[in-house]
Amino acid sequence: MANNEMVVASLAKVLTDFKPEEISMKLETPKSSEMGDVAFPTFTLAKVLHQAPQQIATDIVAKINQTGFEKVVAIGPYVNFFLDKPVTSGKILRLILKEQSHFGSNTDGNGNNVTIDMSSPNIAKPMSMGHLRSTVIGNALANITAKNGYVPVKINHLGDWGTQFGKLIYAYKTWGSETEVKADPIATLLRYYVEFHEKAKNDDTLNDAGRAWFKKLEDGDSEAHQLWQWFRAESLKEFTAIYDRLDITFDSFNGEAFYNDKMAKVVDVLEEKGLLVSSQGAKIVDLSAINSSLTPAMIKRSDGATLYMTRDLAAAVYRKETYHFSKSLYVVGGEQREHFVQMKAVLSLMGFTWADDVEHISFGLITFNGKKMSTRKGDVVLLKDVLDDAHELALKQIQEKNPALENKNIVAEQVGAGAVVFHDLMNDRTNNFDFNLEEVVRFEGDTGPYVQYTNARAKSILRKSGVTIVDQNLDLDDVATWDIVTILNSFPETVQRAWQQREASIVAKYALNLSRSFNRYYANSKILTNDQQLNARLALVQSVSIVLSESLRLLGVKSPEEM
Ligand code: ARG
């Protein structure tokens, strides 16, 4: 962070016994800007120097070179730095105007690959709000990794294999009809699946029949395979419609079925290393050596069928061999925590040191007006309906606020979808939250449309001004703009922190903060007054727009020019 470098350098000249990195780590941001822009607490020094913290702060201020700062003062046990406003704002505005959308990028990742397992819905079922979370969190993390100099590899690990397909084939063959499925594929398949579970409650033989059909599928039975292929193709069509709407792409659609011929290798290694033990006919890996509270990982069922875990192990190895990842992320709900702990444990028992680079990016549950969703019961909220409703609500507000706007429908789609995505990313990902569409699509408050609206407002000021901004006289000494300048200044550090903590919400909260600050300024100042700072103020407006657009892009949200 540009601000802190100057502070660290000046402190390092006084505190010669301390490394600049140590000093840098101690710096804090004061609660209010009246207390300065950067604070250095002296508590820990007090222990080393055997002096009162207040005294140390006063001594440092007496010795420090104040040039380049507005002032440096001791406030209790803190040394508080007030940055030189014109110099700091000139520096940051010049940098943003020069770097444009590249502002905030870094090369920390050295071009290394990061694989991101994301979205990964189950075929023959509609994509739910839960999968939406994985999709948008994964997509935002992919954009954030790229901004930090990595190369993201977005993998859609489709749930296209497993006993459920045996059940579905059984249901289809027993009471389904081709015409019904053709008329409305996913809804019909979901209904068969739900009916299967209802019937199985009273009839144990159904589960066995389902398992038998899955066994056939695994053994390459041609009828089973054809039905499976048909279900899969229909599902992909429906998923793709939603991905297109969110403008999200993938680098790979290798789902679970892709690993059918790659599991034997993993099972062999487990066997060779003596890790596979028999338990009631099944093959398991005992994980108690890694962690006594871990239940064993099941690798093969007693009928020889493989499991979700077996396919995930094969996928993990395949990804390492294919992409040579430096990190391998799995954006999957918190309910699968145990699964990923087990998977990592098996990988490390197999001797793969890269098991440490495997990370479960867990997230909380979305409830819909207080209710949990489950496909087994069929009470699922369809993502398509959510996006349609969000579009409607956005359109209604646009019609009220800006009836003359052209392309209302395109903007309503950007605002509606953007609102849903932003809301999903705005909270810490592990939080559970309830989804209330009215709240999510509001143009005021902590919402995506609010950020989009702020950005559109900034763009409109620039259009109205008719001024071409020049790279000179960018030094603002206005107290009213200082808050915006410091927020702009912290964007590069925000991008880094978002990756380090694997938290897209850090970027979303940043965008809200910048929007609020800009709107305060807009409400209280005359930006377009023709005086000598007009160019600098417009450069500020332009910079706000560049950084807001880039923040939204990182989150996977569009920035309409007008709304
Ligand atoms: N299809 C799974 C589900 O919907 C998620 C898959 C997550 N990825 C993985 N490699 N296990 O629950």
Coordinates of C-alpha atoms and ligand atoms in Angstrom, one line a residue:
M1 CA 0.0 0.0 0.0
A2 CA 1.5 3.2 -1.2
N3 CA 0.6 5.2 2.0
N4 CA 2.2 2.8 4.3
E5 CA 5.5 2.6 2.5
M6 CA 6.3 6.2 3.3
V7 CA 5.3 5.6 6.9
V8 CA 7.4 2.5 7.2
A9 CA 10.4 4.2 5.7
S10 CA 10.3 7.1 8.0
L11 CA 9.7 4.9 11.1
A12 CA 12.5 2.6 10.1
K13 CA 15.0 5.5 10.2
V14 CA 14.2 6.1 13.8
L15 CA 13.6 2.5 14.9
T16 CA 16.9 1.1 13.6
D17 CA 16.6 -2.2 15.6
F18 CA 13.5 -3.2 13.8
K19 CA 13.0 -4.6 10.3
P20 CA 10.7 -2.7 8.0
E21 CA 8.5 -5.7 7.7
E22 CA 8.0 -5.9 11.5
I23 CA 7.1 -2.2 11.5
S24 CA 4.7 -2.6 8.6
M25 CA 2.9 -5.5 10.3
K26 CA 2.1 -3.3 13.3
L27 CA 0.5 -0.4 11.4
E28 CA -3.2 0.3 11.9
T29 CA -5.8 2.5 10.4
P30 CA -7.2 5.0 13.0
K31 CA -10.9 4.7 13.6
S32 CA -11.6 8.3 12.4
S33 CA -9.6 10.3 9.9
E34 CA -9.4 13.1 12.5
M35 CA -6.9 10.9 14.2
G36 CA -4.8 10.7 11.1
D37 CA -4.5 8.1 8.2
V38 CA -2.0 5.6 9.6
A39 CA -1.2 4.8 13.2
F40 CA 1.8 3.1 14.8
P41 CA 1.1 1.5 18.2
T42 CA 4.0 1.4 20.6
F43 CA 2.7 -1.2 23.1
T44 CA 4.9 -4.1 22.0
L45 CA 8.0 -1.8 21.8
A46 CA 7.3 -0.9 25.4
K47 CA 8.1 -4.4 26.5
V48 CA 11.4 -4.5 24.6
L49 CA 12.5 -1.0 25.5
H50 CA 11.3 -1.1 29.0
Q51 CA 9.7 2.3 28.6
A52 CA 6.2 3.7 28.9
P53 CA 4.4 3.5 25.5
Q54 CA 3.4 7.2 25.7
Q55 CA 7.0 8.2 26.2
I56 CA 8.1 6.1 23.2
A57 CA 5.5 7.7 21.0
T58 CA 6.6 11.2 22.0
D59 CA 10.3 10.3 21.4
I60 CA 9.6 8.9 18.0
V61 CA 7.7 12.0 17.0
A62 CA 10.6 14.2 18.2
K63 CA 13.0 12.3 16.0
I64 CA 11.0 11.6 12.9
N65 CA 11.4 13.5 9.6
Q66 CA 8.1 15.1 8.9
T67 CA 8.6 16.0 5.3
G68 CA 6.1 14.4 3.0
F69 CA 3.4 14.3 5.7
E70 CA 0.9 16.9 6.7
K71 CA 1.9 16.2 10.2
V72 CA 3.1 13.4 12.6
V73 CA 1.8 13.5 16.2
A74 CA 1.8 11.4 19.3
I75 CA -1.7 10.6 20.5
G76 CA -1.3 8.6 23.7
P77 CA 0.6 5.4 23.0
Y78 CA 0.3 5.9 19.2
V79 CA 2.3 7.7 16.6
N80 CA -0.3 9.1 14.1
F81 CA 0.6 10.0 10.6
F82 CA -1.5 12.6 8.6
L83 CA -0.6 12.1 5.0
D84 CA -0.1 15.1 2.7
K85 CA -3.5 15.3 1.0
P86 CA -2.5 17.0 -2.3
V87 CA 0.6 14.8 -2.8
T88 CA -1.2 11.6 -1.9
S89 CA -4.3 12.2 -4.1
G90 CA -2.2 13.4 -7.0
K91 CA -0.2 10.2 -6.8
I92 CA -3.1 7.8 -6.7
L93 CA -5.2 9.5 -9.3
R94 CA -2.3 9.6 -11.7
L95 CA -1.7 5.9 -11.2
I96 CA -5.4 4.9 -11.7
L97 CA -5.7 7.0 -14.8
K98 CA -2.6 5.4 -16.2
E99 CA -3.4 1.8 -15.2
Q100 CA -7.1 2.0 -15.8
S101 CA -8.7 -1.5 -15.2
H102 CA -5.3 -2.9 -14.4
F103 CA -5.1 -0.8 -11.3
G104 CA -4.8 -3.1 -8.2
S105 CA -3.4 -6.1 -10.2
N106 CA -0.3 -7.8 -8.8
T107 CA 2.0 -10.6 -9.9
D108 CA 2.0 -12.6 -6.6
G109 CA 0.8 -15.7 -8.3
N110 CA 3.7 -15.9 -10.8
G111 CA 1.5 -17.3 -13.5
N112 CA 0.8 -20.5 -11.4
N113 CA -2.4 -22.5 -12.0
V114 CA -5.2 -22.6 -9.4
T115 CA -7.8 -25.2 -10.2
I116 CA -11.3 -24.2 -8.9
D117 CA -13.9 -26.9 -8.6
M118 CA -17.1 -24.9 -8.8
S119 CA -20.9 -25.1 -9.5
S120 CA -20.8 -28.8 -10.0
P121 CA -24.6 -29.4 -10.1
N122 CA -26.1 -32.9 -10.3
I123 CA -27.6 -33.8 -13.6
A124 CA -31.3 -34.8 -13.9
K125 CA -32.0 -32.2 -11.2
P126 CA -32.6 -28.5 -11.6
M127 CA -29.8 -26.3 -10.5
S128 CA -30.7 -24.9 -7.0
M129 CA -29.8 -21.8 -5.1
G130 CA -27.1 -23.9 -3.3
H131 CA -25.3 -24.5 -6.6
L132 CA -25.7 -20.8 -7.4
R133 CA -23.5 -20.0 -4.4
S134 CA -20.8 -22.4 -5.6
T135 CA -21.0 -20.9 -9.1
V136 CA -20.8 -17.3 -8.2
I137 CA -18.3 -17.7 -5.3
G138 CA -16.1 -19.8 -7.6
N139 CA -16.3 -17.4 -10.5
A140 CA -15.4 -14.4 -8.3
L141 CA -12.5 -16.3 -6.7
A142 CA -11.3 -17.1 -10.2
N143 CA -11.4 -13.5 -11.2
I144 CA -9.6 -12.6 -8.0
T145 CA -6.9 -15.2 -8.4
A146 CA -6.2 -13.8 -11.9
K147 CA -6.0 -10.3 -10.6
N148 CA -3.3 -11.7 -8.2
G149 CA -1.2 -13.1 -11.0
Y150 CA -2.4 -16.7 -11.0
V151 CA -4.1 -18.6 -13.8
P152 CA -7.5 -19.9 -12.7
V153 CA -8.8 -23.2 -14.2
K154 CA -12.6 -23.4 -13.6
I155 CA -13.8 -26.9 -13.4
N156 CA -17.4 -28.0 -13.4
H157 CA -17.3 -31.4 -11.6
L158 CA -20.8 -32.4 -12.8
G159 CA -22.6 -34.8 -10.6
D160 CA -23.2 -37.1 -13.5
W161 CA -22.5 -40.5 -11.9
G162 CA -23.6 -42.4 -8.8
T163 CA -26.5 -44.6 -7.5
Q164 CA -29.0 -41.9 -8.0
F165 CA -28.8 -42.6 -11.8
G166 CA -29.6 -46.2 -11.1
K167 CA -32.7 -45.0 -9.2
L168 CA -33.7 -42.7 -11.9
I169 CA -33.3 -45.3 -14.7
Y170 CA -35.4 -47.7 -12.6
A171 CA -38.1 -45.1 -12.1
Y172 CA -38.1 -44.1 -15.7
K173 CA -38.4 -47.7 -16.9
T174 CA -41.0 -48.6 -14.3
W175 CA -43.4 -45.7 -14.4
G176 CA -41.9 -43.0 -16.7
S177 CA -42.7 -42.1 -20.2
E178 CA -40.6 -40.8 -23.1
T179 CA -43.2 -38.2 -24.1
E180 CA -43.4 -36.9 -20.6
V181 CA -39.6 -36.4 -20.3
K182 CA -39.4 -34.9 -23.8
A183 CA -42.0 -32.3 -22.9
D184 CA -40.2 -31.0 -19.8
P185 CA -37.1 -33.0 -19.2
I186 CA -35.6 -31.8 -15.9
A187 CA -38.9 -31.2 -14.1
T188 CA -40.1 -34.6 -15.1
L189 CA -36.9 -36.4 -14.1
L190 CA -37.0 -34.6 -10.8
R191 CA -40.5 -35.8 -10.2
Y192 CA -39.5 -39.4 -11.0
Y193 CA -36.7 -39.0 -8.5
V194 CA -39.0 -37.6 -5.8
E195 CA -41.5 -40.4 -6.5
F196 CA -38.8 -43.0 -6.2
H197 CA -37.9 -41.8 -2.7
E198 CA -41.6 -41.7 -1.6
K199 CA -42.2 -45.3 -2.9
A200 CA -38.9 -46.5 -1.4
K201 CA -40.0 -45.5 2.1
N202 CA -42.6 -48.3 2.0
D203 CA -40.7 -50.7 -0.2
D204 CA -37.1 -51.7 0.5
T205 CA -36.7 -53.6 -2.7
L206 CA -36.7 -50.3 -4.7
N207 CA -33.3 -49.2 -3.3
D208 CA -31.9 -52.6 -4.3
A209 CA -33.3 -52.3 -7.8
G210 CA -31.9 -48.8 -8.1
R211 CA -28.5 -50.0 -7.0
A212 CA -28.7 -52.9 -9.5
W213 CA -29.3 -50.4 -12.4
F214 CA -26.4 -48.3 -11.3
K215 CA -24.2 -51.5 -11.3
K216 CA -25.4 -52.1 -14.9
L217 CA -24.5 -48.5 -15.8
E218 CA -21.0 -49.0 -14.3
D219 CA -20.6 -52.3 -16.2
G220 CA -21.3 -50.5 -19.5
D221 CA -24.8 -51.9 -20.2
S222 CA -25.9 -50.2 -23.4
E223 CA -29.6 -49.4 -22.5
A224 CA -28.5 -47.9 -19.1
H225 CA -25.8 -45.9 -20.8
Q226 CA -28.1 -44.5 -23.5
L227 CA -30.6 -43.3 -20.9
W228 CA -27.9 -41.8 -18.8
Q229 CA -26.5 -40.0 -21.8
W230 CA -29.9 -38.6 -22.7
F231 CA -30.6 -37.3 -19.2
R232 CA -27.1 -35.8 -19.1
A233 CA -27.5 -33.9 -22.4
E234 CA -30.9 -32.5 -21.4
S235 CA -29.5 -31.3 -18.0
L236 CA -26.5 -29.6 -19.6
K237 CA -28.8 -27.7 -21.9
E238 CA -30.7 -26.3 -18.9
F239 CA -27.5 -25.5 -16.9
T240 CA -25.9 -23.7 -19.9
A241 CA -28.9 -21.4 -20.2
I242 CA -28.2 -20.3 -16.6
Y243 CA -24.5 -20.0 -17.0
D244 CA -25.1 -17.9 -20.1
R245 CA -27.4 -15.6 -18.2
L246 CA -24.8 -15.1 -15.5
D247 CA -22.0 -14.8 -18.2
I248 CA -20.0 -17.5 -16.5
T249 CA -17.8 -19.9 -18.5
F250 CA -15.8 -23.0 -17.5
D251 CA -12.5 -24.5 -18.6
S252 CA -13.7 -28.0 -18.1
F253 CA -16.9 -29.9 -17.7
N254 CA -15.2 -33.1 -16.7
G255 CA -17.7 -34.5 -14.2
E256 CA -17.7 -37.5 -12.1
A257 CA -18.3 -39.9 -15.0
F258 CA -15.0 -38.7 -16.6
Y259 CA -13.1 -40.5 -13.9
N260 CA -14.6 -44.0 -14.5
D261 CA -11.5 -45.2 -16.2
K262 CA -9.2 -43.3 -13.8
M263 CA -10.2 -44.8 -10.5
A264 CA -8.5 -48.2 -10.9
K265 CA -5.1 -46.5 -10.7
V266 CA -6.0 -44.8 -7.4
V267 CA -7.4 -48.0 -6.0
D268 CA -4.1 -49.8 -7.1
V269 CA -1.9 -47.3 -5.3
L270 CA -4.0 -47.6 -2.2
E271 CA -3.7 -51.4 -2.4
E272 CA 0.0 -51.3 -3.0
K273 CA 0.6 -49.0 0.0
G274 CA -1.5 -51.4 2.1
L275 CA -4.0 -48.7 2.9
L276 CA -7.1 -50.5 1.7
V277 CA -8.8 -52.7 4.3
S278 CA -11.9 -54.8 4.0
S279 CA -14.8 -54.1 6.2
Q280 CA -18.1 -56.0 5.8
G281 CA -17.2 -56.7 2.2
A282 CA -16.5 -53.0 1.4
K283 CA -13.0 -51.5 0.9
I284 CA -12.1 -48.6 3.2
V285 CA -9.1 -46.5 4.2
D286 CA -8.7 -46.1 7.9
L287 CA -7.9 -42.5 8.7
S288 CA -7.5 -42.7 12.5
A289 CA -3.7 -42.3 12.2
I290 CA -4.2 -38.8 10.8
N291 CA -7.0 -37.8 13.1
S292 CA -8.7 -40.1 15.6
S293 CA -12.0 -38.5 15.1
L294 CA -12.1 -39.2 11.4
T295 CA -14.4 -41.9 10.1
P296 CA -12.9 -44.2 7.5
A297 CA -13.1 -43.2 3.8
M298 CA -15.2 -45.7 1.8
I299 CA -13.5 -46.5 -1.5
K300 CA -15.6 -49.4 -2.8
R301 CA -18.9 -50.7 -1.8
S302 CA -19.5 -54.4 -1.1
D303 CA -20.9 -54.9 -4.6
G304 CA -17.7 -53.4 -6.1
A305 CA -19.4 -50.1 -7.1
T306 CA -17.2 -47.0 -6.6
L307 CA -18.2 -43.9 -4.7
Y308 CA -18.2 -40.1 -4.8
M309 CA -15.0 -40.3 -2.8
T310 CA -13.3 -42.7 -5.2
R311 CA -14.1 -40.3 -8.1
D312 CA -12.9 -37.3 -6.1
L313 CA -9.6 -39.0 -5.4
A314 CA -9.1 -39.8 -9.0
A315 CA -10.0 -36.2 -10.0
A316 CA -7.6 -34.7 -7.5
V317 CA -4.7 -36.8 -8.9
Y318 CA -5.8 -36.0 -12.5
R319 CA -5.9 -32.3 -11.8
K320 CA -2.4 -32.3 -10.3
E321 CA -1.0 -34.3 -13.2
T322 CA -2.8 -32.2 -15.8
Y323 CA -2.7 -28.6 -14.4
H324 CA 0.3 -28.8 -12.0
F325 CA -1.8 -26.5 -9.7
S326 CA -0.2 -24.5 -6.9
K327 CA -3.6 -24.6 -5.2
S328 CA -6.6 -26.7 -5.8
L329 CA -9.8 -25.2 -4.5
Y330 CA -13.2 -26.9 -4.0
V331 CA -16.1 -24.4 -3.7
V332 CA -18.6 -26.7 -2.0
G333 CA -21.2 -26.2 0.8
G334 CA -20.2 -26.7 4.4
E335 CA -22.2 -29.9 4.7
Q336 CA -19.5 -31.6 2.8
R337 CA -16.7 -30.6 5.2
E338 CA -16.1 -34.1 6.4
H339 CA -15.8 -35.4 2.9
F340 CA -13.0 -33.0 2.0
V341 CA -11.2 -33.6 5.3
Q342 CA -11.3 -37.3 4.5
M343 CA -10.2 -36.8 0.9
K344 CA -7.2 -34.7 2.0
A345 CA -6.3 -37.3 4.6
V346 CA -6.3 -40.1 2.0
L347 CA -4.2 -38.1 -0.4
S348 CA -1.6 -37.5 2.2
L349 CA -1.6 -41.1 3.3
M350 CA -0.9 -41.9 -0.4
G351 CA 2.2 -39.8 0.0
F352 CA 1.1 -36.7 -2.1
T353 CA 2.7 -33.7 -0.4
W354 CA 0.5 -31.5 -2.5
A355 CA -2.5 -32.6 -0.4
D356 CA -1.7 -29.5 1.7
D357 CA -2.5 -27.4 -1.4
V358 CA -6.0 -28.8 -1.5
E359 CA -8.6 -26.5 0.1
H360 CA -12.2 -26.8 0.7
I361 CA -13.8 -23.4 0.2
S362 CA -16.8 -23.9 2.3
F363 CA -19.9 -21.8 2.3
G364 CA -23.1 -21.4 4.3
L365 CA -26.7 -22.3 3.6
I366 CA -29.2 -20.2 1.8
T367 CA -32.7 -20.3 3.2
F368 CA -35.6 -19.1 1.2
N369 CA -37.9 -17.0 3.4
G370 CA -36.7 -19.1 6.3
K371 CA -37.0 -22.5 4.7
K372 CA -34.3 -24.9 3.8
M373 CA -34.4 -26.6 0.4
S374 CA -34.0 -30.2 -0.6
T375 CA -34.4 -31.9 -3.9
R376 CA -35.4 -35.1 -2.4
K377 CA -38.7 -33.6 -1.2
G378 CA -39.0 -31.6 -4.4
D379 CA -39.4 -28.3 -2.7
V380 CA -36.7 -26.7 -4.6
V381 CA -36.4 -23.1 -5.6
L382 CA -35.4 -22.8 -9.2
L383 CA -32.6 -20.5 -10.1
K384 CA -34.3 -19.6 -13.3
D385 CA -37.4 -18.3 -11.4
V386 CA -35.2 -16.3 -9.1
L387 CA -33.4 -14.6 -12.0
D388 CA -36.7 -14.0 -13.8
D389 CA -38.3 -12.4 -10.7
A390 CA -35.1 -10.3 -10.1
H391 CA -35.3 -9.1 -13.7
E392 CA -39.0 -8.0 -13.1
L393 CA -38.2 -6.2 -9.9
A394 CA -35.3 -4.4 -11.5
L395 CA -37.4 -3.4 -14.5
K396 CA -40.1 -2.0 -12.3
Q397 CA -37.6 0.3 -10.6
I398 CA -36.0 1.4 -13.8
Q399 CA -39.4 2.3 -15.2
E400 CA -40.1 4.5 -12.2
K401 CA -36.7 6.2 -12.0
N402 CA -35.6 6.5 -15.6
P403 CA -38.6 6.0 -17.9
A404 CA -36.6 7.4 -20.9
L405 CA -33.8 4.8 -20.6
E406 CA -33.1 2.9 -23.8
N407 CA -32.6 -0.9 -23.7
K408 CA -34.5 -1.2 -20.5
N409 CA -34.6 -5.0 -20.8
I410 CA -30.9 -5.4 -21.1
V411 CA -30.2 -3.1 -18.2
A412 CA -32.9 -4.9 -16.1
E413 CA -31.2 -8.2 -16.7
Q414 CA -27.8 -6.8 -15.7
V415 CA -29.3 -5.2 -12.6
G416 CA -31.5 -8.2 -11.7
A417 CA -28.8 -10.9 -12.1
G418 CA -26.2 -8.5 -10.7
A419 CA -28.3 -8.0 -7.6
V420 CA -28.6 -11.8 -6.9
V421 CA -24.9 -12.4 -7.5
F422 CA -23.8 -9.4 -5.4
H423 CA -26.0 -10.4 -2.5
D424 CA -24.6 -13.8 -2.5
L425 CA -21.0 -12.4 -2.4
M426 CA -21.6 -9.6 0.1
N427 CA -21.5 -11.7 3.3
D428 CA -18.6 -13.7 4.6
R429 CA -19.0 -16.9 2.6
T430 CA -19.4 -19.2 5.6
N431 CA -22.4 -17.2 6.9
N432 CA -25.9 -18.7 6.4
F433 CA -28.3 -16.2 5.0
D434 CA -31.9 -15.8 4.1
F435 CA -32.9 -14.7 0.7
N436 CA -35.5 -12.1 0.2
L437 CA -35.7 -10.9 -3.3
E438 CA -37.3 -7.5 -2.5
E439 CA -34.3 -6.6 -0.3
V440 CA -31.8 -7.9 -2.8
V441 CA -32.9 -5.8 -5.8
R442 CA -33.3 -2.5 -3.9
F443 CA -31.4 0.5 -5.4
E444 CA -30.5 1.7 -2.0
G445 CA -28.8 0.1 1.0
D446 CA -26.2 -2.7 0.8
T447 CA -27.0 -4.0 -2.6
G448 CA -25.5 -4.6 -6.0
P449 CA -27.9 -2.2 -7.7
Y450 CA -26.7 0.5 -5.3
V451 CA -23.1 0.0 -6.5
Q452 CA -24.2 -0.2 -10.1
Y453 CA -26.2 3.0 -9.7
T454 CA -23.3 4.8 -8.1
N455 CA -21.1 3.9 -11.0
A456 CA -23.7 5.0 -13.5
R457 CA -24.0 8.3 -11.7
A458 CA -20.2 8.8 -11.9
K459 CA -20.3 8.0 -15.6
S460 CA -23.1 10.4 -16.1
I461 CA -21.2 13.3 -14.4
L462 CA -18.3 12.6 -16.7
R463 CA -20.5 12.7 -19.8
K464 CA -22.2 15.9 -18.7
S465 CA -19.0 17.7 -17.9
G466 CA -17.8 17.5 -21.5
V467 CA -14.3 17.9 -20.2
T468 CA -11.3 15.8 -21.3
I469 CA -9.4 14.9 -18.2
V470 CA -5.7 15.6 -18.3
D471 CA -2.9 14.0 -16.4
Q472 CA -2.0 17.3 -14.7
N473 CA -3.1 19.3 -11.6
L474 CA -4.4 16.2 -9.9
D475 CA -3.5 17.3 -6.4
L476 CA -6.7 17.7 -4.4
D477 CA -6.5 19.5 -1.1
D478 CA -10.2 19.1 -0.4
V479 CA -11.1 17.5 2.9
A480 CA -14.4 16.4 1.3
T481 CA -12.5 14.1 -1.2
W482 CA -10.0 12.7 1.2
D483 CA -12.1 9.8 2.3
I484 CA -12.5 8.7 -1.3
V485 CA -8.8 9.1 -2.0
T486 CA -7.9 6.8 0.9
I487 CA -10.4 4.2 -0.1
L488 CA -9.1 4.2 -3.7
N489 CA -5.6 3.9 -2.3
S490 CA -6.5 0.7 -0.4
F491 CA -7.8 -1.2 -3.5
P492 CA -4.6 -3.0 -4.3
E493 CA -4.3 -4.2 -0.7
T494 CA -8.0 -5.2 -0.8
V495 CA -7.4 -7.4 -3.9
Q496 CA -4.6 -9.2 -2.1
R497 CA -6.5 -9.7 1.1
A498 CA -9.5 -11.1 -0.9
W499 CA -7.3 -13.8 -2.3
Q500 CA -5.4 -14.5 0.9
Q501 CA -8.6 -15.0 2.8
R502 CA -10.4 -16.6 -0.2
E503 CA -13.2 -14.1 0.4
A504 CA -14.9 -12.3 -2.4
S505 CA -17.0 -10.5 0.2
I506 CA -13.9 -8.4 0.9
V507 CA -14.2 -6.9 -2.6
A508 CA -18.0 -6.6 -2.3
K509 CA -17.7 -4.7 1.0
Y510 CA -15.0 -2.5 -0.5
A511 CA -17.3 -1.6 -3.4
L512 CA -20.1 -0.7 -1.0
N513 CA -17.8 1.4 1.1
L514 CA -16.4 3.3 -1.9
S515 CA -20.0 3.8 -3.2
R516 CA -21.1 5.3 0.1
S517 CA -18.2 7.6 0.3
F518 CA -18.7 8.8 -3.2
N519 CA -22.4 9.4 -2.7
R520 CA -21.7 11.5 0.4
Y521 CA -19.3 13.6 -1.6
Y522 CA -21.8 13.9 -4.5
A523 CA -24.6 15.0 -2.1
N524 CA -22.5 17.7 -0.4
S525 CA -20.2 19.2 -3.1
K526 CA -20.5 20.9 -6.4
I527 CA -18.3 18.7 -8.6
L528 CA -18.8 20.5 -11.9
T529 CA -18.0 24.1 -10.7
N530 CA -15.5 25.6 -13.1
D531 CA -12.5 26.3 -10.9
Q532 CA -8.9 25.3 -11.0
Q533 CA -9.6 21.9 -9.3
L534 CA -12.2 20.8 -11.8
N535 CA -9.8 18.6 -13.6
A536 CA -8.7 16.9 -10.4
R537 CA -12.3 16.4 -9.2
L538 CA -13.3 14.8 -12.6
A539 CA -10.2 12.6 -12.4
L540 CA -11.4 11.5 -9.0
V541 CA -14.9 10.7 -10.4
Q542 CA -13.3 8.8 -13.3
S543 CA -11.1 6.9 -10.8
V544 CA -14.1 6.0 -8.7
S545 CA -15.8 4.7 -11.8
I546 CA -12.7 2.7 -12.9
V547 CA -12.4 1.1 -9.5
L548 CA -16.1 0.4 -9.1
S549 CA -16.3 -1.2 -12.5
E550 CA -13.3 -3.3 -11.8
S551 CA -14.7 -4.4 -8.4
L552 CA -18.0 -5.4 -10.0
R553 CA -16.1 -7.2 -12.7
L554 CA -14.2 -9.2 -10.1
L555 CA -17.5 -10.2 -8.6
G556 CA -19.0 -11.2 -11.9
V557 CA -21.5 -8.3 -11.9
K558 CA -22.1 -6.0 -14.9
S559 CA -21.8 -2.2 -14.9
P560 CA -24.6 -0.6 -16.9
E561 CA -23.6 2.9 -18.4
E562 CA -27.0 4.2 -17.3
M563 CA -29.8 2.9 -15.2
Ligands
ARG1 N1 -22.3 -32.5 -7.2 C1 -22.0 -32.3 -5.8 C2 -23.3 -31.8 -5.1 O1 -24.1 -31.2 -5.7 C3 -20.9 -31.3 -5.6 C4 -19.6 -31.7 -6.2 C5 -18.5 -30.9 -5.6 N2 -17.2 -31.2 -6.1 C6 -16.4 -32.2 -5.8 N3 -15.3 -32.4 -6.5 N4 -16.8 -33.1 -4.9 O2 -23.4 -32.0 -3.9

